[in-house]
């Protein structure tokens, strides 16, 4: 944030009487403000979820997904303090991008007493690498609605971050953004409540962020966005469709790739979230990765060839169709003219491509044999692979892109929009 620490509570959302009314303000639905669709887990199968929502790129909140998770009890803030009292978690970055960490006992005390307008947000990306924090992986499992993880073909030391454990004190949140590389995401709340806002990918950054509508001295932190910027955006752009909804414990929200979204934590909120690539978004993710993360794309393609030849051929077909030359195919020193200079600087071409370095969950539908010996420890952490029926449905959708193109948001069922 550009706000100095001494100014973190300047707007008084944490201490002025009535100022935090936005945390309990009801959502008023009308022709412009539409509810995020909701379904109960018992009323759908993974196959129905894929066909109705994932393949059509439609956001949805699914209720009663993780009632049996140990995390529903073990991730309360009191229980977390007892388990991780002396373990340091990431809560911010400094101006040079270095992670700033805080022992959980101090973060818990901060949550109890903070009055900041936009509090520190515990956003741990080191879940798998830290032996102490890795214990969290035993408390949950990837919902069977999200069996695909084709970026699991990228070795763990080169793969971009994809899994986050989050604790957001009340009033914290995220500004409106899209997720990296066109990946889709699922997010589960175990404690607390989140207020979500989503916009269709076709909407412009100017309209959804509303920075041009800010007045002198105002900020666009999450609580301010939901308090006064979002109402101004709705008034300024009456044709803009705004999707809003509240996510409660035990519910998972699906955010398709390239959908704009922002979050406000109405209470102290604990969540786990993961981004993925699968048959519903592979084309977009591959195009963005080969352009924005060249080294990652090279390593991904190399492992596709070794472990998922059909997926490898799909990527090569797209490259040939688009006349795209990857870094190893271009003369030395030649760069993509419209590519960020910071793309993929972190990955090494010498990264291992051994099966033990890969995440196996969700690779069956990419053509990887279920008997392939990939990352046994990761497999044990995340549970069994997807249902055979869902693999067949996903493969059918992947092999018939012309059908997927027809299933645009405008042709989706009325109750899924």
XYZ file of C-alpha atoms in Angstrom:
417
model
C 0.000 0.000 0.000
C 1.057 3.594 -0.543
C -0.589 4.576 2.741
C 1.875 5.254 5.548
C 1.379 3.229 8.775
C 0.452 6.339 10.721
C -2.470 6.816 8.322
C -3.812 3.248 8.382
C -6.788 4.289 10.509
C -7.234 7.832 9.194
C -10.718 7.216 7.753
C -12.016 5.839 11.036
C -13.626 2.638 9.763
C -12.343 0.832 12.854
C -13.079 3.415 15.532
C -15.682 5.962 14.426
C -19.190 5.013 15.506
C -21.257 3.817 12.559
C -18.400 4.205 10.086
C -18.121 0.437 9.502
C -21.798 0.164 8.509
C -20.608 -1.165 5.151
C -19.673 -4.452 6.870
C -23.338 -5.212 7.555
C -24.937 -3.311 4.686
C -27.385 -5.585 2.846
C -26.920 -6.219 -0.859
C -29.838 -4.769 -2.809
C -30.403 -6.732 -6.010
C -32.007 -5.110 -9.040
C -31.661 -5.113 -12.830
C -28.036 -3.976 -12.526
C -26.887 -5.753 -9.363
C -27.323 -9.494 -9.860
C -26.806 -12.308 -7.341
C -23.929 -14.711 -7.851
C -25.717 -18.020 -8.597
C -25.922 -20.483 -5.712
C -26.381 -24.255 -5.667
C -26.216 -26.896 -2.972
C -23.552 -29.570 -3.272
C -26.116 -32.353 -2.852
C -28.004 -31.109 -5.907
C -25.109 -31.368 -8.388
C -22.465 -33.856 -9.474
C -18.940 -32.983 -10.617
C -20.056 -33.708 -14.175
C -23.005 -31.301 -13.907
C -20.778 -28.666 -12.336
C -18.315 -28.916 -15.215
C -20.969 -28.778 -17.927
C -23.094 -26.019 -16.383
C -20.482 -23.750 -14.807
C -16.816 -24.536 -15.480
C -17.087 -25.147 -19.231
C -19.337 -22.085 -19.613
C -17.098 -19.853 -17.478
C -19.925 -18.997 -15.096
C -19.178 -18.040 -11.464
C -21.136 -19.823 -8.755
C -21.224 -20.330 -4.988
C -21.686 -23.945 -3.905
C -23.037 -24.560 -0.412
C -22.153 -27.402 1.982
C -18.972 -28.445 0.195
C -16.604 -28.998 3.080
C -18.632 -29.634 6.218
C -16.492 -32.701 6.921
C -13.150 -30.919 6.714
C -11.084 -30.910 9.928
C -10.313 -27.287 8.965
C -13.859 -26.295 9.888
C -12.822 -26.686 13.536
C -9.030 -26.553 13.425
C -8.760 -23.227 11.581
C -10.530 -21.038 14.094
C -8.209 -18.222 15.153
C -7.971 -19.567 18.708
C -7.129 -23.069 17.478
C -4.629 -21.680 14.982
C -2.874 -19.713 17.723
C -2.566 -22.830 19.821
C -1.055 -24.820 16.927
C 1.102 -22.180 15.235
C 1.833 -19.693 17.996
C 5.542 -19.341 17.184
C 5.361 -19.935 13.411
C 5.891 -16.912 11.146
C 3.392 -16.313 8.319
C 3.561 -13.843 5.444
C 1.529 -10.681 6.055
C 3.017 -8.209 3.534
C 5.887 -7.314 1.220
C 8.310 -4.433 1.522
C 9.139 -1.936 -1.232
C 11.713 -4.350 -2.679
C 9.264 -7.245 -2.844
C 10.708 -9.090 0.155
C 8.135 -11.059 2.143
C 7.395 -9.686 5.592
C 6.499 -12.312 8.157
C 4.918 -12.198 11.604
C 4.628 -14.899 14.265
C 1.042 -16.042 14.504
C 0.718 -15.062 18.166
C 1.418 -11.449 17.214
C -0.927 -11.571 14.227
C -3.687 -12.959 16.438
C -3.155 -10.133 18.911
C -3.227 -7.673 16.013
C -6.572 -9.067 14.839
C -8.052 -8.590 18.311
C -7.018 -4.962 18.687
C -6.495 -3.446 15.220
C -8.604 -0.478 14.118
C -7.080 -0.071 10.667
C -9.151 0.891 7.652
C -7.410 -1.811 5.609
C -5.737 -4.284 7.988
C -2.753 -6.519 7.301
C -3.841 -9.604 5.350
C -2.173 -12.941 6.154
C -1.653 -14.438 2.695
C 0.636 -17.457 2.955
C 2.041 -18.790 -0.330
C 4.584 -21.085 1.324
C 2.103 -23.767 2.345
C 3.901 -26.677 0.670
C 7.519 -25.706 1.323
C 7.379 -24.914 5.035
C 7.356 -28.082 7.104
C 5.403 -26.465 9.943
C 2.797 -24.757 7.765
C 2.411 -27.873 5.600
C 0.375 -29.375 8.445
C -2.528 -27.263 7.149
C -2.727 -29.558 4.112
C -3.945 -32.363 6.358
C -6.991 -30.326 7.339
C -8.640 -30.062 3.915
C -8.850 -31.664 0.488
C -9.361 -30.207 -2.950
C -13.141 -30.337 -3.590
C -14.017 -33.003 -6.148
C -15.690 -30.286 -8.221
C -12.173 -29.131 -9.194
C -10.236 -32.237 -10.264
C -8.054 -30.587 -12.928
C -4.588 -29.229 -12.318
C -2.702 -29.343 -15.596
C -0.129 -26.824 -14.401
C 0.876 -29.628 -12.057
C 3.025 -30.736 -14.996
C 5.353 -27.850 -14.168
C 7.979 -28.837 -11.619
C 7.354 -27.544 -8.132
C 10.452 -25.343 -8.073
C 9.399 -23.540 -11.270
C 5.617 -23.462 -10.998
C 4.078 -20.050 -10.242
C 2.280 -19.804 -6.864
C -1.140 -21.430 -7.054
C -2.249 -22.198 -3.490
C -2.822 -19.673 -0.682
C -3.897 -19.898 2.934
C -5.549 -16.625 3.928
C -6.661 -14.910 7.122
C -8.282 -11.537 6.595
C -9.227 -9.433 9.621
C -12.553 -7.637 9.309
C -12.346 -4.685 6.895
C -9.491 -6.305 4.949
C -9.877 -7.463 1.364
C -8.596 -7.185 -2.170
C -9.129 -4.539 -4.807
C -10.773 -5.563 -8.070
C -8.387 -7.641 -10.197
C -8.100 -10.697 -12.446
C -6.049 -13.764 -11.585
C -2.719 -14.444 -13.324
C -2.326 -16.303 -16.620
C -6.062 -16.732 -17.154
C -6.294 -19.420 -14.471
C -9.598 -20.146 -12.768
C -9.890 -20.288 -8.985
C -11.849 -21.839 -6.169
C -12.011 -20.331 -2.691
C -13.396 -21.963 0.469
C -14.258 -20.057 3.658
C -13.968 -22.029 6.908
C -14.611 -19.143 9.317
C -16.048 -15.657 8.831
C -17.804 -14.095 5.842
C -16.708 -12.588 2.528
C -18.540 -10.058 0.349
C -17.699 -10.691 -3.308
C -18.145 -8.503 -6.371
C -17.547 -9.846 -9.880
C -17.619 -8.380 -13.377
C -17.668 -10.071 -16.764
C -14.246 -10.336 -18.486
C -15.438 -8.091 -21.326
C -15.711 -5.099 -18.980
C -12.877 -2.571 -19.041
C -10.445 -1.887 -16.223
C -11.538 1.747 -16.118
C -15.173 0.872 -15.497
C -14.710 -1.864 -12.891
C -11.981 -0.180 -10.842
C -13.560 3.285 -10.870
C -10.366 5.180 -10.076
C -11.508 8.098 -12.215
C -14.454 8.500 -9.805
C -12.256 8.949 -6.738
C -12.153 12.358 -5.050
C -9.124 14.105 -3.591
C -7.884 12.420 -0.442
C -9.760 9.174 -1.074
C -8.199 5.731 -1.357
C -9.352 2.607 -3.153
C -8.712 0.061 -0.404
C -11.285 -2.762 -0.295
C -13.535 -1.266 2.373
C -13.594 2.096 0.575
C -14.320 0.427 -2.746
C -17.365 -1.360 -1.326
C -18.415 1.669 0.719
C -18.471 4.448 -1.876
C -16.622 3.552 -5.091
C -18.865 0.653 -6.097
C -22.078 2.723 -5.651
C -20.523 5.477 -7.785
C -19.523 2.955 -10.453
C -23.092 1.649 -10.617
C -24.444 5.175 -10.964
C -21.856 6.232 -13.563
C -22.307 3.103 -15.702
C -25.965 2.030 -15.469
C -25.447 -0.579 -18.207
C -22.722 -2.342 -16.184
C -23.756 -5.725 -14.810
C -22.482 -6.226 -11.255
C -22.539 -9.662 -9.612
C -22.485 -9.694 -5.809
C -22.837 -12.308 -3.095
C -21.913 -13.296 0.450
C -19.796 -16.394 1.090
C -20.190 -18.123 4.450
C -18.339 -20.987 6.172
C -18.447 -24.275 4.304
C -19.130 -22.617 0.943
C -16.873 -22.559 -2.111
C -16.942 -19.889 -4.793
C -15.808 -20.629 -8.335
C -14.213 -17.673 -10.137
C -13.626 -18.425 -13.843
C -10.497 -17.163 -15.535
C -10.356 -13.473 -16.520
C -13.394 -12.520 -14.433
C -12.809 -9.294 -12.513
C -13.344 -9.796 -8.781
C -12.837 -8.090 -5.445
C -13.450 -9.108 -1.835
C -14.293 -7.474 1.484
C -13.974 -9.522 4.672
C -16.985 -8.631 6.815
C -15.591 -10.551 9.782
C -12.243 -12.075 10.709
C -12.178 -14.625 7.905
C -10.147 -17.789 7.238
C -9.995 -19.304 3.746
C -8.024 -21.540 1.412
C -7.855 -20.797 -2.300
C -6.264 -22.431 -5.314
C -5.864 -21.546 -8.989
C -5.933 -24.200 -11.683
C -5.719 -24.935 -15.384
C -7.957 -27.568 -16.948
C -9.976 -28.362 -20.068
C -12.201 -25.338 -19.475
C -9.353 -22.817 -19.761
C -6.233 -24.513 -21.171
C -6.180 -22.550 -24.437
C -6.230 -19.182 -22.656
C -3.742 -20.226 -19.983
C -1.292 -21.624 -22.525
C -1.410 -18.483 -24.677
C -0.794 -16.221 -21.709
C 1.907 -18.410 -20.184
C 3.935 -18.716 -23.399
C 3.896 -14.920 -23.712
C 4.165 -13.725 -20.107
C 6.161 -16.547 -18.486
C 8.441 -17.869 -21.218
C 10.635 -20.107 -19.078
C 7.636 -21.611 -17.317
C 6.035 -22.289 -20.708
C 9.207 -24.022 -21.906
C 9.309 -26.290 -18.852
C 5.583 -26.967 -19.073
C 5.819 -27.907 -22.743
C 8.799 -30.163 -22.057
C 6.875 -32.115 -19.430
C 3.755 -32.228 -21.598
C 5.843 -34.052 -24.199
C 7.088 -36.540 -21.631
C 3.951 -37.154 -19.590
C 0.954 -35.849 -21.607
C 1.666 -36.151 -25.366
C -1.886 -35.270 -26.430
C -1.745 -32.043 -24.453
C 1.708 -31.388 -25.907
C 0.364 -31.723 -29.429
C -2.528 -29.387 -28.576
C -0.078 -26.714 -27.423
C 2.058 -27.152 -30.541
C -1.029 -26.902 -32.775
C -1.899 -23.574 -31.142
C 1.645 -22.331 -31.628
C 1.600 -23.291 -35.301
C -1.818 -21.745 -35.858
C -0.733 -18.483 -34.224
C 2.743 -18.605 -35.810
C 4.142 -18.254 -32.318
C 7.794 -19.075 -31.755
C 8.810 -19.968 -28.237
C 12.019 -18.707 -26.718
C 14.071 -21.810 -27.626
C 12.862 -21.514 -31.243
C 13.935 -17.892 -31.705
C 17.453 -16.608 -32.496
C 19.525 -15.839 -29.435
C 18.750 -12.374 -28.070
C 15.399 -12.033 -29.863
C 12.579 -11.132 -27.482
C 8.832 -10.911 -27.811
C 8.133 -7.296 -28.738
C 5.024 -6.987 -26.568
C 6.151 -9.103 -23.636
C 6.966 -7.751 -20.210
C 10.679 -7.650 -19.512
C 10.059 -9.291 -16.149
C 8.412 -12.387 -17.597
C 9.689 -15.682 -16.285
C 12.938 -14.417 -14.883
C 12.604 -16.777 -11.938
C 12.608 -20.186 -13.632
C 15.599 -22.175 -14.784
C 15.727 -24.278 -17.944
C 17.674 -26.889 -16.000
C 14.747 -27.573 -13.675
C 14.206 -31.269 -13.111
C 11.443 -33.056 -15.003
C 11.352 -36.103 -12.775
C 7.891 -37.421 -12.003
C 8.486 -37.143 -8.274
C 8.629 -33.339 -8.664
C 5.146 -33.060 -10.171
C 1.698 -32.737 -8.593
C -0.395 -35.686 -9.826
C -3.914 -34.593 -8.865
C -5.982 -33.651 -11.870
C -3.609 -34.812 -14.607
C -5.642 -37.818 -15.794
C -7.845 -35.703 -18.065
C -4.691 -34.229 -19.609
C -3.771 -37.707 -20.854
C -1.412 -38.699 -18.045
C -2.032 -42.386 -17.183
C -3.478 -42.819 -13.714
C -0.751 -45.379 -13.000
C 2.019 -42.871 -13.660
C 4.277 -42.470 -10.645
C 4.017 -38.752 -10.056
C 4.628 -37.028 -6.736
C 3.463 -39.719 -4.310
C 3.695 -37.419 -1.318
C 1.666 -34.719 -3.029
C -0.894 -37.346 -4.019
C -1.239 -38.544 -0.451
C -1.786 -34.960 0.731
C -4.479 -34.115 -1.767
C -6.436 -37.353 -2.004
C -7.665 -39.488 -4.911
C -8.040 -38.399 -8.517
C -11.247 -37.321 -10.261
C -14.209 -39.514 -11.010
C -13.950 -41.425 -14.338
C -17.181 -39.857 -15.588
C -15.858 -36.359 -15.047
C -12.607 -37.208 -16.826
C -14.621 -38.373 -19.839
C -16.788 -35.247 -19.810
C -13.766 -32.981 -19.508
C -11.911 -34.759 -22.293
C -14.945 -34.491 -24.573
C -15.186 -30.760 -23.945
C -11.453 -30.316 -24.504
C -11.448 -32.224 -27.795
C -14.410 -30.241 -29.176
C -13.490 -26.573 -28.826
C -16.101 -25.549 -31.361
C -18.792 -26.778 -28.970
C -17.269 -24.855 -26.061
C -17.248 -21.640 -28.050
C -21.011 -21.910 -28.514
C -21.510 -22.208 -24.742
C -20.876 -18.537 -24.080
C -22.374 -16.649 -21.118
C -25.066 -15.281 -23.378
C -26.308 -18.805 -24.180
C -26.048 -20.219 -20.666
C -29.066 -21.281 -18.682
C -30.874 -18.335 -17.040
C -30.349 -19.789 -13.557
C -26.569 -19.985 -14.064
C -25.989 -16.311 -14.954
